[in-house]
Amino acid sequence: MTAAPTDAPADPVLSVRGLTVRARDREILRRVDLDFPTRQITAVIGPSGCGKTTLIRTLNRMVELTPGLRVEGSVRYRGQELYAPGVDPVAVRRRIGMVFQRPTVFPSSIYENVAFGLRLEHAPATEIATAVPRALRRAALWDEVRDDLDRPALALSGGQQQRLCIARALAVNPRALLMDEATSSLDPIATRKIEEMVHELKNEVSIIMVTHNIAQAARASDVTAYLYEGRLIEVGPTAEMFENPREKLTEEYLTGRFG
Amino acid sequence: MNPPPGASAPLDERLRELTETMATMAELSELAIRKATRSFERCDPTEADEVLALDPELYALRTRSLALGVELLARYAPVAGDLRRITASLEISTDLDRIGRYAKDIAEVTKQLPRESVGELGRMSDLGKMVELTVEMVDTAIRAFVQGQSEPVRRMEEVDDAVDALHDAVFRGMVDGMADRSVAVATGALSILVNRYLERIADHAVSIGNHVVYMVTGSRPARLPLRRRRSPPPSPG
């Protein structure tokens, strides 16, 4: 089995080596070696329970919010060890944003939702006033909300709320954005809008998306990594993997002849 | 509007349907080659008409295979081996369609052939060998497609070389015959056309074999250099 990436990108935005995550009685991830290329979209796929969500939650130390999990190995962000002593996990999460399956908007206005991270950083009001529209534009939401920024965010549709969450993550200028099943609760139109937006965004932000939707991984990502039972089975250019996977396990999963 | 039978069946079942359509198309193509060349060798316009009657059937099968392939791509979003089987089927159906068209062309040549040509065609003893080899090539390629095996088609290039050699021999025989007036110009010219059509059918069989290799392995065989693929045209006289 191909456990190590053979064509490692020269300058990965994130890089894991020997990554093992243990729960009390089992290993959720087993010695994963994987590079996430800069300014590309990487899809992480695999059956339920394969460890893909745990993998991306290690990339911004969100995994530490789950009690009882132990992380071993190396996770580097642009060369810097994220789990080194003295590294502030909150600062890590600001640099490496995350969007979840269900939109997590705050019960405040559209504007305040986007401004949230900047206010935590004590950014001056003038900077916030510039950053909010910019983030909304990058999240392809500006044209729909520009005249009504004081409207409660909860009044937006599900797709708009998810793009608002992306705008909030983008407002603090992250270099990488993690998306955990970010379109699984959306209809095809809202999903398409987010995929188009992400495609534009990758020129500035490296994207790592976990998805159960094989077709989405095929159409929306540049690189795909397949995990099975906590191990990295195969990683490579998406077009190659979906046309001619190297590993039998990958073929069985992609074609639905699994198990 | 009622959906066609099997429209919502699992992908495996629909792939079998596609494979069976392709196999039927191949059988008809092989039948068309045999009947067309036999009609030519015997100057038999009746059998040539039977070949012409096969053409709409082949076209219907091609249309069916294309529609099925596109439907499977659209509805099942297939990947990996499934995707390669469907794309290979689409390409193979083009080859089989071309093979059917060449058989039709041979039948049309038969209908132009003067009745008295039968004796002159005795010079084309190599034509029968070409027919056997080309039909065998199509048959080998399609069986490999149905069984999902690339090994049987690995030596098809060699068989194609043999067909090319026979093609050259038939061409020379006809040119010599026309030169020494033992073959009428009309018979010789039409024979050279049939010779050419058979050689092209063999090329399409090689192409089918290449699609099978891609379907099974995911890699497309390298295109052979022109010199290896086709011997230089013999000089007339």
CSV table of C-alpha atoms in Angstrom, one decimal:
chain,number,residue,atom,x,y,z
A,1,MET,CA,0.0,0.0,0.0
A,2,THR,CA,1.1,3.5,-0.7
A,3,ALA,CA,1.4,5.1,2.7
A,4,ALA,CA,3.8,7.9,1.8
A,5,PRO,CA,3.2,10.6,-0.8
A,6,THR,CA,5.4,9.8,-3.7
A,7,ASP,CA,5.2,13.2,-5.4
A,8,ALA,CA,5.5,15.4,-2.4
A,9,PRO,CA,4.8,19.1,-3.3
A,10,ALA,CA,7.9,21.2,-3.0
A,11,ASP,CA,6.4,23.8,-0.7
A,12,PRO,CA,3.4,22.3,1.2
A,13,VAL,CA,1.3,24.6,3.3
A,14,LEU,CA,0.8,21.8,5.8
A,15,SER,CA,2.7,18.7,6.3
A,16,VAL,CA,2.2,15.7,8.6
A,17,ARG,CA,4.7,13.0,9.4
A,18,GLY,CA,4.2,9.9,11.5
A,19,LEU,CA,0.9,11.3,12.7
A,20,THR,CA,-0.8,9.0,15.1
A,21,VAL,CA,-3.9,10.0,17.1
A,22,ARG,CA,-4.9,7.7,20.0
A,23,ALA,CA,-8.1,7.4,21.8
A,24,ARG,CA,-8.2,5.5,25.1
A,25,ASP,CA,-8.6,2.0,23.5
A,26,ARG,CA,-7.6,2.5,19.8
A,27,GLU,CA,-5.7,4.4,17.2
A,28,ILE,CA,-7.8,6.8,15.2
A,29,LEU,CA,-4.9,7.7,12.9
A,30,ARG,CA,-1.9,5.5,12.3
A,31,ARG,CA,1.5,6.9,11.3
A,32,VAL,CA,0.1,9.2,8.5
A,33,ASP,CA,2.6,11.0,6.2
A,34,LEU,CA,1.0,13.5,4.0
A,35,ASP,CA,1.8,16.9,2.4
A,36,PHE,CA,-1.0,19.4,1.6
A,37,PRO,CA,0.1,21.5,-1.4
A,38,THR,CA,0.0,25.3,-1.3
A,39,ARG,CA,-2.7,27.0,-3.3
A,40,GLN,CA,-4.5,23.8,-4.2
A,41,ILE,CA,-7.6,22.1,-3.0
A,42,THR,CA,-6.9,18.8,-1.3
A,43,ALA,CA,-9.9,16.4,-0.7
A,44,VAL,CA,-9.7,13.9,2.1
A,45,ILE,CA,-12.0,11.0,1.5
A,46,GLY,CA,-12.7,7.6,3.1
A,47,PRO,CA,-15.5,5.6,4.7
A,48,SER,CA,-17.1,6.7,8.0
A,49,GLY,CA,-14.8,6.3,10.9
A,50,CYS,CA,-11.6,6.2,8.8
A,51,GLY,CA,-10.2,9.2,10.7
A,52,LYS,CA,-10.5,12.0,8.0
A,53,THR,CA,-12.2,14.5,10.3
A,54,THR,CA,-9.7,13.7,13.1
A,55,LEU,CA,-6.9,14.3,10.5
A,56,ILE,CA,-8.0,17.8,9.5
A,57,ARG,CA,-8.8,18.6,13.2
A,58,THR,CA,-5.1,17.9,14.0
A,59,LEU,CA,-4.1,20.5,11.3
A,60,ASN,CA,-5.3,23.5,13.4
A,61,ARG,CA,-5.2,21.8,16.8
A,62,MET,CA,-9.0,21.6,17.1
A,63,VAL,CA,-8.4,17.9,18.0
A,64,GLU,CA,-7.2,19.1,21.4
A,65,LEU,CA,-10.8,20.2,22.2
A,66,THR,CA,-11.8,16.6,22.3
A,67,PRO,CA,-10.9,15.1,25.7
A,68,GLY,CA,-9.0,11.8,25.7
A,69,LEU,CA,-7.2,12.1,22.4
A,70,ARG,CA,-3.4,12.0,22.2
A,71,VAL,CA,-1.5,13.3,19.2
A,72,GLU,CA,1.9,11.9,18.3
A,73,GLY,CA,4.1,12.8,15.3
A,74,SER,CA,4.7,16.0,13.5
A,75,VAL,CA,2.3,18.6,12.0
A,76,ARG,CA,4.1,21.5,10.3
A,77,TYR,CA,2.5,24.6,9.0
A,78,ARG,CA,4.8,26.3,6.4
A,79,GLY,CA,7.7,24.6,8.2
A,80,GLN,CA,6.7,25.5,11.7
A,81,GLU,CA,5.9,22.7,14.2
A,82,LEU,CA,2.3,23.4,15.4
A,83,TYR,CA,2.5,21.2,18.5
A,84,ALA,CA,5.8,22.6,19.7
A,85,PRO,CA,5.8,24.0,23.3
A,86,GLY,CA,4.9,27.7,23.3
A,87,VAL,CA,2.7,27.6,20.2
A,88,ASP,CA,-0.7,29.2,21.0
A,89,PRO,CA,-3.5,26.9,19.7
A,90,VAL,CA,-5.9,29.9,19.4
A,91,ALA,CA,-3.4,31.7,17.1
A,92,VAL,CA,-3.0,28.5,15.1
A,93,ARG,CA,-6.8,28.3,14.6
A,94,ARG,CA,-6.9,31.9,13.5
A,95,ARG,CA,-4.2,31.2,10.8
A,96,ILE,CA,-5.8,27.9,9.7
A,97,GLY,CA,-9.6,28.5,9.6
A,98,MET,CA,-12.2,25.9,9.7
A,99,VAL,CA,-15.7,25.5,8.4
A,100,PHE,CA,-18.0,22.8,9.7
A,101,GLN,CA,-20.8,20.6,8.3
A,102,ARG,CA,-23.5,22.9,9.8
A,103,PRO,CA,-23.1,26.6,9.5
A,104,THR,CA,-22.1,28.0,12.9
A,105,VAL,CA,-23.3,31.6,12.7
A,106,PHE,CA,-23.5,33.7,15.8
A,107,PRO,CA,-26.8,35.3,16.9
A,108,SER,CA,-25.6,38.7,15.8
A,109,SER,CA,-25.6,40.8,12.5
A,110,ILE,CA,-24.0,39.7,9.3
A,111,TYR,CA,-21.4,42.4,9.8
A,112,GLU,CA,-20.5,41.4,13.4
A,113,ASN,CA,-20.2,37.7,12.4
A,114,VAL,CA,-17.5,38.6,9.9
A,115,ALA,CA,-15.9,41.1,12.2
A,116,PHE,CA,-15.7,38.5,15.1
A,117,GLY,CA,-12.2,37.3,14.7
A,118,LEU,CA,-10.8,40.8,14.0
A,119,ARG,CA,-12.4,42.1,17.1
A,120,LEU,CA,-10.7,39.3,19.1
A,121,GLU,CA,-7.4,40.5,17.6
A,122,HIS,CA,-8.3,44.1,18.7
A,123,ALA,CA,-8.1,45.3,15.1
A,124,PRO,CA,-9.0,49.0,14.7
A,125,ALA,CA,-12.5,49.9,13.4
A,126,THR,CA,-11.1,51.3,10.2
A,127,GLU,CA,-9.4,48.0,9.4
A,128,ILE,CA,-12.5,46.0,10.3
A,129,ALA,CA,-14.6,48.3,8.0
A,130,THR,CA,-12.3,47.4,5.1
A,131,ALA,CA,-11.8,43.7,6.0
A,132,VAL,CA,-15.5,42.8,6.3
A,133,PRO,CA,-16.6,43.7,2.8
A,134,ARG,CA,-13.4,42.1,1.4
A,135,ALA,CA,-14.1,38.9,3.2
A,136,LEU,CA,-17.7,38.9,2.1
A,137,ARG,CA,-16.6,39.4,-1.5
A,138,ARG,CA,-14.0,36.6,-1.3
A,139,ALA,CA,-16.8,34.3,0.1
A,140,ALA,CA,-19.0,35.3,-2.9
A,141,LEU,CA,-21.7,36.7,-0.5
A,142,TRP,CA,-21.2,40.5,-0.9
A,143,ASP,CA,-23.6,41.0,-3.7
A,144,GLU,CA,-26.4,39.3,-1.8
A,145,VAL,CA,-26.0,41.1,1.6
A,146,ARG,CA,-24.2,44.4,0.8
A,147,ASP,CA,-27.4,46.5,1.5
A,148,ASP,CA,-28.3,44.8,4.6
A,149,LEU,CA,-25.2,44.1,6.7
A,150,ASP,CA,-27.1,44.8,10.0
A,151,ARG,CA,-29.6,42.0,9.3
A,152,PRO,CA,-29.4,39.1,11.7
A,153,ALA,CA,-27.2,36.4,10.3
A,154,LEU,CA,-29.6,33.7,11.3
A,155,ALA,CA,-32.1,35.2,8.8
A,156,LEU,CA,-29.9,34.1,5.9
A,157,SER,CA,-30.5,30.8,4.0
A,158,GLY,CA,-28.4,27.7,4.9
A,159,GLY,CA,-26.1,28.3,1.9
A,160,GLN,CA,-25.6,31.9,2.7
A,161,GLN,CA,-24.9,31.1,6.3
A,162,GLN,CA,-22.2,28.7,5.3
A,163,ARG,CA,-20.6,31.3,3.0
A,164,LEU,CA,-20.9,33.8,5.9
A,165,CYS,CA,-18.9,31.3,8.0
A,166,ILE,CA,-16.3,31.1,5.3
A,167,ALA,CA,-16.2,34.9,5.2
A,168,ARG,CA,-15.6,35.0,8.9
A,169,ALA,CA,-12.8,32.5,8.6
A,170,LEU,CA,-11.3,34.6,5.7
A,171,ALA,CA,-11.5,37.9,7.5
A,172,VAL,CA,-8.4,37.2,9.5
A,173,ASN,CA,-6.5,36.2,6.4
A,174,PRO,CA,-5.7,32.6,7.0
A,175,ARG,CA,-3.2,30.8,4.7
A,176,ALA,CA,-5.2,27.6,4.9
A,177,LEU,CA,-8.9,26.8,5.2
A,178,LEU,CA,-10.2,23.5,6.5
A,179,MET,CA,-13.7,22.4,5.4
A,180,ASP,CA,-15.3,19.5,7.2
A,181,GLU,CA,-18.2,18.3,5.1
A,182,ALA,CA,-19.0,22.0,4.5
A,183,THR,CA,-21.6,21.4,1.8
A,184,SER,CA,-23.2,18.2,3.0
A,185,SER,CA,-26.3,20.0,4.4
A,186,LEU,CA,-26.7,22.3,1.4
A,187,ASP,CA,-28.8,21.9,-1.8
A,188,PRO,CA,-27.0,21.5,-5.2
A,189,ILE,CA,-27.3,25.2,-6.0
A,190,ALA,CA,-25.7,26.3,-2.7
A,191,THR,CA,-23.1,23.6,-3.0
A,192,ARG,CA,-22.2,24.7,-6.5
A,193,LYS,CA,-21.8,28.3,-5.3
A,194,ILE,CA,-19.4,27.2,-2.6
A,195,GLU,CA,-17.4,25.0,-4.9
A,196,GLU,CA,-17.0,27.9,-7.4
A,197,MET,CA,-16.1,30.3,-4.6
A,198,VAL,CA,-13.5,27.8,-3.3
A,199,HIS,CA,-12.1,27.4,-6.7
A,200,GLU,CA,-11.5,31.2,-6.9
A,201,LEU,CA,-10.2,31.3,-3.4
A,202,LYS,CA,-7.5,28.7,-3.8
A,203,ASN,CA,-5.3,31.3,-5.5
A,204,GLU,CA,-4.8,32.9,-2.1
A,205,VAL,CA,-5.7,30.2,0.4
A,206,SER,CA,-4.9,26.5,0.4
A,207,ILE,CA,-8.0,24.4,0.9
A,208,ILE,CA,-8.3,21.1,2.6
A,209,MET,CA,-11.8,19.6,2.4
A,210,VAL,CA,-13.2,16.5,4.0
A,211,THR,CA,-16.0,15.1,2.0
A,212,HIS,CA,-18.2,12.0,1.9
A,213,ASN,CA,-19.3,13.1,-1.6
A,214,ILE,CA,-17.0,11.3,-4.0
A,215,ALA,CA,-18.4,13.2,-7.0
A,216,GLN,CA,-17.5,16.5,-5.2
A,217,ALA,CA,-14.0,15.3,-4.5
A,218,ALA,CA,-13.7,14.4,-8.2
A,219,ARG,CA,-14.9,17.7,-9.5
A,220,ALA,CA,-13.7,20.2,-6.9
A,221,SER,CA,-10.3,19.1,-5.7
A,222,ASP,CA,-6.8,19.1,-7.2
A,223,VAL,CA,-5.4,16.4,-5.0
A,224,THR,CA,-7.2,13.6,-3.2
A,225,ALA,CA,-6.1,11.6,-0.2
A,226,TYR,CA,-7.8,8.3,0.7
A,227,LEU,CA,-7.9,7.1,4.3
A,228,TYR,CA,-9.0,3.7,5.5
A,229,GLU,CA,-9.0,2.6,9.1
A,230,GLY,CA,-6.8,5.4,10.1
A,231,ARG,CA,-4.1,4.8,7.5
A,232,LEU,CA,-3.4,6.8,4.4
A,233,ILE,CA,-3.9,4.4,1.5
A,234,GLU,CA,-3.2,6.6,-1.5
A,235,VAL,CA,-2.7,10.2,-2.3
A,236,GLY,CA,-2.3,11.8,-5.7
A,237,PRO,CA,-3.7,14.1,-8.4
A,238,THR,CA,-7.5,13.8,-8.3
A,239,ALA,CA,-7.8,13.2,-12.0
A,240,GLU,CA,-5.4,10.3,-11.9
A,241,MET,CA,-6.9,8.8,-8.8
A,242,PHE,CA,-10.4,8.8,-10.1
A,243,GLU,CA,-9.4,7.5,-13.5
A,244,ASN,CA,-6.8,4.9,-12.4
A,245,PRO,CA,-6.3,4.5,-8.7
A,246,ARG,CA,-3.1,2.6,-7.8
A,247,GLU,CA,-4.5,0.7,-4.9
A,248,LYS,CA,-7.2,-1.9,-5.0
A,249,LEU,CA,-8.7,-0.6,-1.7
A,250,THR,CA,-9.1,2.8,-3.3
A,251,GLU,CA,-10.7,1.3,-6.4
A,252,GLU,CA,-13.2,-0.6,-4.3
A,253,TYR,CA,-14.1,2.5,-2.2
A,254,LEU,CA,-14.5,4.8,-5.2
A,255,THR,CA,-16.6,2.4,-7.2
A,256,GLY,CA,-18.8,1.5,-4.2
A,257,ARG,CA,-17.7,-2.1,-4.1
A,258,PHE,CA,-16.4,-1.7,-0.7
A,259,GLY,CA,-16.2,-4.5,1.9
B,1,MET,CA,-43.6,8.6,-19.8
B,2,ASN,CA,-42.5,5.2,-18.7
B,3,PRO,CA,-38.7,4.8,-18.0
B,4,PRO,CA,-36.9,2.2,-20.1
B,5,PRO,CA,-36.6,-1.2,-18.5
B,6,GLY,CA,-33.6,-1.4,-16.2
B,7,ALA,CA,-33.2,2.4,-16.1
B,8,SER,CA,-32.8,2.5,-12.3
B,9,ALA,CA,-30.9,-0.7,-12.0
B,10,PRO,CA,-27.5,-0.9,-10.2
B,11,LEU,CA,-24.4,0.2,-12.1
B,12,ASP,CA,-23.1,-3.4,-12.4
B,13,GLU,CA,-26.3,-4.5,-14.2
B,14,ARG,CA,-26.2,-1.5,-16.5
B,15,LEU,CA,-22.5,-2.2,-17.3
B,16,ARG,CA,-23.4,-5.7,-18.3
B,17,GLU,CA,-26.1,-4.3,-20.6
B,18,LEU,CA,-23.5,-2.1,-22.2
B,19,THR,CA,-21.0,-4.9,-22.6
B,20,GLU,CA,-23.7,-7.1,-24.1
B,21,THR,CA,-24.6,-4.4,-26.6
B,22,MET,CA,-21.0,-4.1,-27.6
B,23,ALA,CA,-20.6,-7.9,-28.0
B,24,THR,CA,-23.6,-8.0,-30.2
B,25,MET,CA,-22.3,-5.1,-32.3
B,26,ALA,CA,-19.0,-6.9,-32.7
B,27,GLU,CA,-20.7,-10.1,-33.7
B,28,LEU,CA,-22.7,-8.3,-36.4
B,29,SER,CA,-19.5,-6.5,-37.6
B,30,GLU,CA,-17.7,-9.8,-37.9
B,31,LEU,CA,-20.7,-11.3,-39.8
B,32,ALA,CA,-20.7,-8.2,-42.1
B,33,ILE,CA,-16.9,-8.7,-42.9
B,34,ARG,CA,-17.4,-12.4,-43.7
B,35,LYS,CA,-20.4,-11.9,-45.8
B,36,ALA,CA,-19.0,-8.9,-47.6
B,37,THR,CA,-15.8,-10.5,-48.6
B,38,ARG,CA,-17.5,-13.7,-49.6
B,39,SER,CA,-19.9,-11.7,-51.7
B,40,PHE,CA,-16.9,-10.1,-53.4
B,41,GLU,CA,-15.0,-13.3,-54.0
B,42,ARG,CA,-18.1,-14.9,-55.5
B,43,CYS,CA,-19.3,-11.8,-57.3
B,44,ASP,CA,-22.6,-12.3,-55.5
B,45,PRO,CA,-24.8,-9.1,-55.4
B,46,THR,CA,-27.5,-10.9,-53.4
B,47,GLU,CA,-25.1,-11.6,-50.4
B,48,ALA,CA,-23.8,-8.0,-50.8
B,49,ASP,CA,-27.4,-6.8,-50.3
B,50,GLU,CA,-27.6,-8.8,-47.1
B,51,VAL,CA,-24.5,-6.8,-45.9
B,52,LEU,CA,-26.2,-3.6,-46.8
B,53,ALA,CA,-29.2,-4.7,-44.8
B,54,LEU,CA,-27.0,-5.2,-41.7
B,55,ASP,CA,-25.9,-1.6,-41.7
B,56,PRO,CA,-29.0,-0.1,-40.1
B,57,GLU,CA,-28.8,-2.8,-37.4
B,58,LEU,CA,-25.2,-1.9,-36.7
B,59,TYR,CA,-26.0,1.8,-36.6
B,60,ALA,CA,-28.9,1.2,-34.1
B,61,LEU,CA,-26.5,-0.7,-31.9
B,62,ARG,CA,-24.0,2.0,-32.0
B,63,THR,CA,-26.6,4.6,-31.2
B,64,ARG,CA,-27.8,2.4,-28.3
B,65,SER,CA,-24.2,2.0,-27.0
B,66,LEU,CA,-23.6,5.7,-27.1
B,67,ALA,CA,-26.8,6.6,-25.4
B,68,LEU,CA,-26.2,4.0,-22.7
B,69,GLY,CA,-22.6,5.1,-22.2
B,70,VAL,CA,-23.6,8.8,-21.8
B,71,GLU,CA,-26.5,7.9,-19.6
B,72,LEU,CA,-24.3,5.9,-17.3
B,73,LEU,CA,-21.8,8.7,-17.1
B,74,ALA,CA,-24.5,11.2,-16.3
B,75,ARG,CA,-26.5,9.1,-13.8
B,76,TYR,CA,-23.9,7.1,-12.0
B,77,ALA,CA,-20.8,9.4,-12.1
B,78,PRO,CA,-18.6,6.3,-12.5
B,79,VAL,CA,-14.9,6.4,-11.6
B,80,ALA,CA,-11.8,4.2,-11.8
B,81,GLY,CA,-12.4,0.9,-13.6
B,82,ASP,CA,-16.1,1.6,-14.2
B,83,LEU,CA,-15.3,4.9,-15.9
B,84,ARG,CA,-12.6,3.3,-18.0
B,85,ARG,CA,-15.0,0.5,-19.2
B,86,ILE,CA,-17.6,3.1,-20.2
B,87,THR,CA,-15.1,5.4,-22.0
B,88,ALA,CA,-13.5,2.4,-23.7
B,89,SER,CA,-16.9,1.2,-24.8
B,90,LEU,CA,-17.6,4.6,-26.4
B,91,GLU,CA,-14.4,4.5,-28.3
B,92,ILE,CA,-14.7,0.9,-29.3
B,93,SER,CA,-18.2,1.5,-30.6
B,94,THR,CA,-16.7,4.0,-33.0
B,95,ASP,CA,-14.2,1.4,-34.2
B,96,LEU,CA,-16.9,-1.2,-34.7
B,97,ASP,CA,-19.0,1.3,-36.5
B,98,ARG,CA,-16.1,2.0,-38.9
B,99,ILE,CA,-15.5,-1.7,-39.4
B,100,GLY,CA,-19.2,-2.1,-40.3
B,101,ARG,CA,-18.9,0.8,-42.7
B,102,TYR,CA,-15.9,-0.9,-44.4
B,103,ALA,CA,-17.8,-4.1,-44.8
B,104,LYS,CA,-20.6,-2.0,-46.4
B,105,ASP,CA,-18.0,-0.4,-48.7
B,106,ILE,CA,-16.8,-3.9,-49.7
B,107,ALA,CA,-20.4,-4.9,-50.4
B,108,GLU,CA,-20.9,-1.9,-52.6
B,109,VAL,CA,-17.7,-2.7,-54.5
B,110,THR,CA,-19.2,-6.2,-55.1
B,111,LYS,CA,-22.2,-4.7,-56.7
B,112,GLN,CA,-19.9,-2.8,-59.2
B,113,LEU,CA,-17.9,-5.9,-60.0
B,114,PRO,CA,-18.3,-7.4,-63.5
B,115,ARG,CA,-19.7,-11.0,-63.2
B,116,GLU,CA,-16.8,-12.4,-65.2
B,117,SER,CA,-14.4,-11.3,-62.5
B,118,VAL,CA,-14.7,-14.5,-60.5
B,119,GLY,CA,-11.9,-16.2,-62.4
B,120,GLU,CA,-9.6,-13.2,-62.2
B,121,LEU,CA,-10.2,-13.1,-58.4
B,122,GLY,CA,-8.4,-16.4,-58.1
B,123,ARG,CA,-5.3,-14.3,-58.1
B,124,MET,CA,-6.3,-13.0,-54.7
B,125,SER,CA,-5.7,-16.2,-52.7
B,126,ASP,CA,-4.3,-14.1,-50.0
B,127,LEU,CA,-7.6,-12.3,-49.5
B,128,GLY,CA,-9.1,-15.2,-47.7
B,129,LYS,CA,-6.2,-15.3,-45.3
B,130,MET,CA,-6.6,-11.6,-44.7
B,131,VAL,CA,-10.3,-12.1,-43.9
B,132,GLU,CA,-9.6,-14.8,-41.4
B,133,LEU,CA,-6.9,-12.8,-39.7
B,134,THR,CA,-9.0,-9.6,-39.5
B,135,VAL,CA,-12.1,-11.4,-38.1
B,136,GLU,CA,-9.8,-13.2,-35.6
B,137,MET,CA,-8.4,-9.8,-34.5
B,138,VAL,CA,-11.8,-8.3,-34.0
B,139,ASP,CA,-13.0,-11.4,-32.2
B,140,THR,CA,-9.9,-11.5,-29.9
B,141,ALA,CA,-10.2,-7.8,-29.1
B,142,ILE,CA,-13.9,-8.0,-28.2
B,143,ARG,CA,-13.5,-11.2,-26.1
B,144,ALA,CA,-10.7,-9.4,-24.2
B,145,PHE,CA,-13.1,-6.5,-23.7
B,146,VAL,CA,-15.9,-8.6,-22.4
B,147,GLN,CA,-13.6,-10.6,-20.1
B,148,GLY,CA,-11.7,-7.5,-19.0
B,149,GLN,CA,-8.3,-9.0,-19.9
B,150,SER,CA,-5.5,-7.2,-21.6
B,151,GLU,CA,-3.2,-10.2,-22.2
B,152,PRO,CA,-5.0,-11.6,-25.3
B,153,VAL,CA,-4.6,-8.4,-27.2
B,154,ARG,CA,-0.9,-8.0,-26.5
B,155,ARG,CA,0.2,-9.7,-29.7
B,156,MET,CA,-2.3,-8.1,-32.0
B,157,GLU,CA,0.3,-5.8,-33.5
B,158,GLU,CA,2.1,-8.9,-34.8
B,159,VAL,CA,-1.1,-10.2,-36.4
B,160,ASP,CA,-1.6,-6.7,-37.9
B,161,ASP,CA,1.9,-6.9,-39.4
B,162,ALA,CA,0.9,-10.2,-41.0
B,163,VAL,CA,-2.3,-8.5,-42.4
B,164,ASP,CA,-0.1,-5.7,-43.7
B,165,ALA,CA,2.2,-8.2,-45.5
B,166,LEU,CA,-0.8,-9.9,-47.1
B,167,HIS,CA,-2.1,-6.5,-48.1
B,168,ASP,CA,1.1,-5.7,-49.9
B,169,ALA,CA,1.1,-9.2,-51.6
B,170,VAL,CA,-2.4,-8.7,-52.8
B,171,PHE,CA,-1.6,-5.2,-54.1
B,172,ARG,CA,1.4,-6.5,-56.0
B,173,GLY,CA,-0.5,-9.4,-57.4
B,174,MET,CA,-3.3,-7.2,-58.7
B,175,VAL,CA,-0.8,-4.6,-60.2
B,176,ASP,CA,1.1,-7.4,-61.9
B,177,GLY,CA,-2.1,-8.9,-63.2
B,178,MET,CA,-3.3,-5.6,-64.6
B,179,ALA,CA,0.2,-5.0,-66.2
B,180,ASP,CA,0.2,-8.4,-67.9
B,181,ARG,CA,-3.5,-8.1,-68.8
B,182,SER,CA,-4.5,-11.3,-66.9
B,183,VAL,CA,-6.7,-9.1,-64.8
B,184,ALA,CA,-9.1,-6.5,-66.1
B,185,VAL,CA,-8.4,-3.0,-64.9
B,186,ALA,CA,-12.0,-2.8,-63.4
B,187,THR,CA,-11.5,-6.0,-61.4
B,188,GLY,CA,-7.9,-5.0,-60.3
B,189,ALA,CA,-8.9,-1.5,-59.2
B,190,LEU,CA,-11.9,-2.8,-57.2
B,191,SER,CA,-9.8,-5.6,-55.7
B,192,ILE,CA,-7.3,-3.1,-54.5
B,193,LEU,CA,-10.1,-1.1,-52.8
B,194,VAL,CA,-11.3,-4.2,-51.0
B,195,ASN,CA,-7.7,-5.1,-50.0
B,196,ARG,CA,-7.4,-1.6,-48.6
B,197,TYR,CA,-10.7,-1.9,-46.6
B,198,LEU,CA,-9.6,-5.1,-45.0
B,199,GLU,CA,-6.3,-3.6,-44.0
B,200,ARG,CA,-8.1,-0.7,-42.4
B,201,ILE,CA,-10.5,-3.1,-40.5
B,202,ALA,CA,-7.4,-4.7,-39.0
B,203,ASP,CA,-6.1,-1.3,-37.9
B,204,HIS,CA,-9.5,-0.7,-36.2
B,205,ALA,CA,-9.1,-4.1,-34.5
B,206,VAL,CA,-5.7,-3.0,-33.1
B,207,SER,CA,-7.4,0.2,-32.0
B,208,ILE,CA,-10.0,-1.8,-30.1
B,209,GLY,CA,-7.2,-3.8,-28.5
B,210,ASN,CA,-5.5,-0.6,-27.4
B,211,HIS,CA,-8.8,0.6,-25.8
B,212,VAL,CA,-9.0,-2.7,-24.0
B,213,VAL,CA,-5.5,-2.3,-22.6
B,214,TYR,CA,-6.4,1.1,-21.3
B,215,MET,CA,-9.6,-0.2,-19.8
B,216,VAL,CA,-7.8,-2.9,-17.9
B,217,THR,CA,-4.6,-1.2,-17.0
B,218,GLY,CA,-5.4,2.5,-17.0
B,219,SER,CA,-2.4,3.1,-19.4
B,220,ARG,CA,-2.7,3.7,-23.1
B,221,PRO,CA,-0.2,1.8,-25.2
B,222,ALA,CA,2.4,4.0,-26.9
B,223,ARG,CA,1.7,4.8,-30.6
B,224,LEU,CA,4.1,2.8,-32.7
B,225,PRO,CA,6.3,4.6,-35.1
B,226,LEU,CA,4.8,5.0,-38.6
B,227,ARG,CA,7.4,2.7,-40.2
B,228,ARG,CA,6.5,-0.1,-37.8
B,229,ARG,CA,2.8,0.5,-38.3
B,230,ARG,CA,2.7,0.4,-42.0
B,231,SER,CA,5.0,-1.0,-44.5
B,232,PRO,CA,5.8,1.4,-47.4
B,233,PRO,CA,3.4,1.3,-50.3
B,234,PRO,CA,4.7,-1.1,-52.9
B,235,SER,CA,5.8,0.4,-56.2
B,236,PRO,CA,3.4,-0.3,-59.0
B,237,GLY,CA,5.5,-2.3,-61.5
